[in-house]
Each structure stands twice: as structure tokens, then as C-alpha cells.
C-alpha positions as a printed NumPy array, in Angstrom:
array([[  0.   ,   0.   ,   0.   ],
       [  2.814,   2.652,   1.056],
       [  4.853,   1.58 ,  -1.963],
       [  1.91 ,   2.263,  -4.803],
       [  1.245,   5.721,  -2.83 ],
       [  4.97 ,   6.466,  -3.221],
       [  4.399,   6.109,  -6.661],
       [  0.949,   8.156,  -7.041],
       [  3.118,  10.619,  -5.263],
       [  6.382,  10.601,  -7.412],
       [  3.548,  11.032, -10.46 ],
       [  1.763,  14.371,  -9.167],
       [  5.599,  15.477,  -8.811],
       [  6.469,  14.698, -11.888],
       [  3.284,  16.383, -13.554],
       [  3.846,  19.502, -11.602],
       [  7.211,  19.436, -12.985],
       [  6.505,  19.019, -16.162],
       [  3.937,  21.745, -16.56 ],
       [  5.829,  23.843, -14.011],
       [  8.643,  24.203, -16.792],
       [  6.1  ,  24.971, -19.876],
       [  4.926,  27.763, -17.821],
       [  8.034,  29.341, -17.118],
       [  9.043,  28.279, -20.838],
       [  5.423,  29.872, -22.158],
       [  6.402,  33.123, -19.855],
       [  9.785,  33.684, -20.627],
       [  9.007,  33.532, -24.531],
       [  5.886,  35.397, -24.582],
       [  5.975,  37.916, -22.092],
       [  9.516,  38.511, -21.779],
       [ 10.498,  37.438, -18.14 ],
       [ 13.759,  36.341, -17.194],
       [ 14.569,  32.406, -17.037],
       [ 13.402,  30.725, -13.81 ],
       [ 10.894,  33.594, -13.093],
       [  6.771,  34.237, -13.884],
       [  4.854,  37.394, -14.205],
       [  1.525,  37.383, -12.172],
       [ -0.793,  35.947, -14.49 ],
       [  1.517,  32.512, -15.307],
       [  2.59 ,  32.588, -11.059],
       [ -1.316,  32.239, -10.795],
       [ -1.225,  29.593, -13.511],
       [  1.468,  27.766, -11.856],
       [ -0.515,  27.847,  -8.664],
       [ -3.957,  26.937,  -9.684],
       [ -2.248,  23.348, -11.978],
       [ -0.082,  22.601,  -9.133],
       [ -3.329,  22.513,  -6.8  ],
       [ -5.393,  20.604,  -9.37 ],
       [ -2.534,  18.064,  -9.578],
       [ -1.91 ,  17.727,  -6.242],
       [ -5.947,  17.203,  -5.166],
       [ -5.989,  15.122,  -8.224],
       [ -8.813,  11.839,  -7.566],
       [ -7.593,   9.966, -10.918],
       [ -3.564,  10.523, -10.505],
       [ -3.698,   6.77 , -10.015],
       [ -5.059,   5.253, -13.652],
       [ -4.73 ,   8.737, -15.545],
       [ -1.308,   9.594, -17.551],
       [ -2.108,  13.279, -18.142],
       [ -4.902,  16.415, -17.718],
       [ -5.721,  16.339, -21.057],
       [ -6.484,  13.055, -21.301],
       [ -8.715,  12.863, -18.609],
       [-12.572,  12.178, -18.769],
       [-13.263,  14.794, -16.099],
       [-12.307,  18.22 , -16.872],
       [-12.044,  19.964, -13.322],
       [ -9.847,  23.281, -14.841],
       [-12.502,  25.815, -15.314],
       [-13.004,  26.818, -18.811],
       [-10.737,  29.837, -18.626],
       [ -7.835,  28.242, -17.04 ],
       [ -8.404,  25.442, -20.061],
       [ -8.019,  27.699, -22.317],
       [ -4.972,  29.236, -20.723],
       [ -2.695,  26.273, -20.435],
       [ -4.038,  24.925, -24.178],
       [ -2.541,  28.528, -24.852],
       [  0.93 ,  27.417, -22.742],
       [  1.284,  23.406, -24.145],
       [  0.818,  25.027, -27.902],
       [  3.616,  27.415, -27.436],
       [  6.003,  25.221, -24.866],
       [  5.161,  22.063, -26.532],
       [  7.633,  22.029, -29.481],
       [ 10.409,  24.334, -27.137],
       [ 10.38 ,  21.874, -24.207],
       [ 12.472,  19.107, -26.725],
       [ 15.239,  22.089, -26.258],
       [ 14.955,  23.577, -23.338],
       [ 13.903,  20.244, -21.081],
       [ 14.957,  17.222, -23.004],
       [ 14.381,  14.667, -20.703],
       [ 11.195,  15.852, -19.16 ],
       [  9.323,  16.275, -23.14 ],
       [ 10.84 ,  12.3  , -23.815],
       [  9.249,  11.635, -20.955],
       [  6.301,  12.882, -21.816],
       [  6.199,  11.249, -25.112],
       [  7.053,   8.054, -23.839],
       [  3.502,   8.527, -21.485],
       [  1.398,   9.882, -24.017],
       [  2.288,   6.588, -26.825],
       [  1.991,   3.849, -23.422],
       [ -1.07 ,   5.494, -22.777],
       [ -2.671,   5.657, -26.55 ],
       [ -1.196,   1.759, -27.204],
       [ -3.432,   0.767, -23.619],
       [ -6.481,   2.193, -25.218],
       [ -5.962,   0.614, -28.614],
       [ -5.778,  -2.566, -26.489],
       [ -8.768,  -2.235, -24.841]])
């Protein structure tokens, strides 16, 4: 029991690190901030993700947000981080190698389980 919630746990971390880095990737590029810091509106992003990940019910069987059944950003926060994946998406491969093969690697396990099913 302790061992799988080590590894729900070590999965919210990841997530929040993951998206944690698009935002300040996202900020940096389009509204000019220095590396490693957020204006108000992508701190706030930051914030509100890392709070949704961390009181997350479906961490356990889910691989990412978007691929989620339930939906529990509010519409204007969806539309916000669609805003931050389009734009840090294709920069993360530069920027944070490891964390967009990562993702990747998630994202195909996840589509070959449903082709499976």
C-alpha cells in the first residue's frame, strides 16, 4: 500500500514538474520574463495546476490532464494552459529534453493501452 502511494506521489511530482517548466518556458518567450521567473498571471497559472494536480482523484489510472474524462480546470484556465502546451510544446524538446521524452514516452503507453482495450 505505502509503496503504490509512493508512486501516485512521485507522479503528481512529476506532472507539476513538467507543466511547471512549460509555464516558465510559455512566460519567458511570450511575455519577456527572465529564465526561472513568472509574471503574475503565469505565477497564478502555476498555482492553480499545481493545486489541481496535487488534489488530483484519478492521478492513479490517468497519464495526463488532457487526457482525462473529467475536466475539473474551469473553462478559462483550459483555455490558458491549451494557450501554454501550444507554445512550450515544441520548445520543451530544447529547453527540457528529458522531461518532453518523458512525456512522449507517457502519451504513446497510454494511446497503445487504449488501442488494447
Amino acid at each position: 500500500m505505502k509503496t503504490e502511494t509512493k508512486k501516485i506521489q512521485d507522479k503528481r511530482k512529476k506532472e507539476v514538474e513538467t507543466v511547471s517548466s512549460m509555464i516558465e518556458i510559455y512566460c519567458h518567450g511570450s511575455h519577456g520574463t527572465k529564465r526561472g521567473e513568472l509574471c503574475g498571471q503565469c505565477e497564478k497559472l502555476k498555482e492553480y495546476t499545481t493545486a489541481r494536480t496535487m488534489h488530483c482523484p484519478f492521478m492513479e489510472t490517468k497519464t495526463f490532464c488532457s487526457a482525462c474524462k473529467v475536466h475539473c480546470y474551469s473553462k478559462e484556465m483550459q483555455e490558458e494552459i491549451r494557450k501554454v502546451m501550444r507554445y512550450a510544446g515544441p520548445r520543451m524538446l530544447f529547453v527540457h529534453p528529458v522531461l518532453a521524452i518523458r512525456h512522449v514516452k507517457v502519451t504513446l503507453q497510454n494511446k497503445r493501452k487504449q488501442a488494447d482495450s
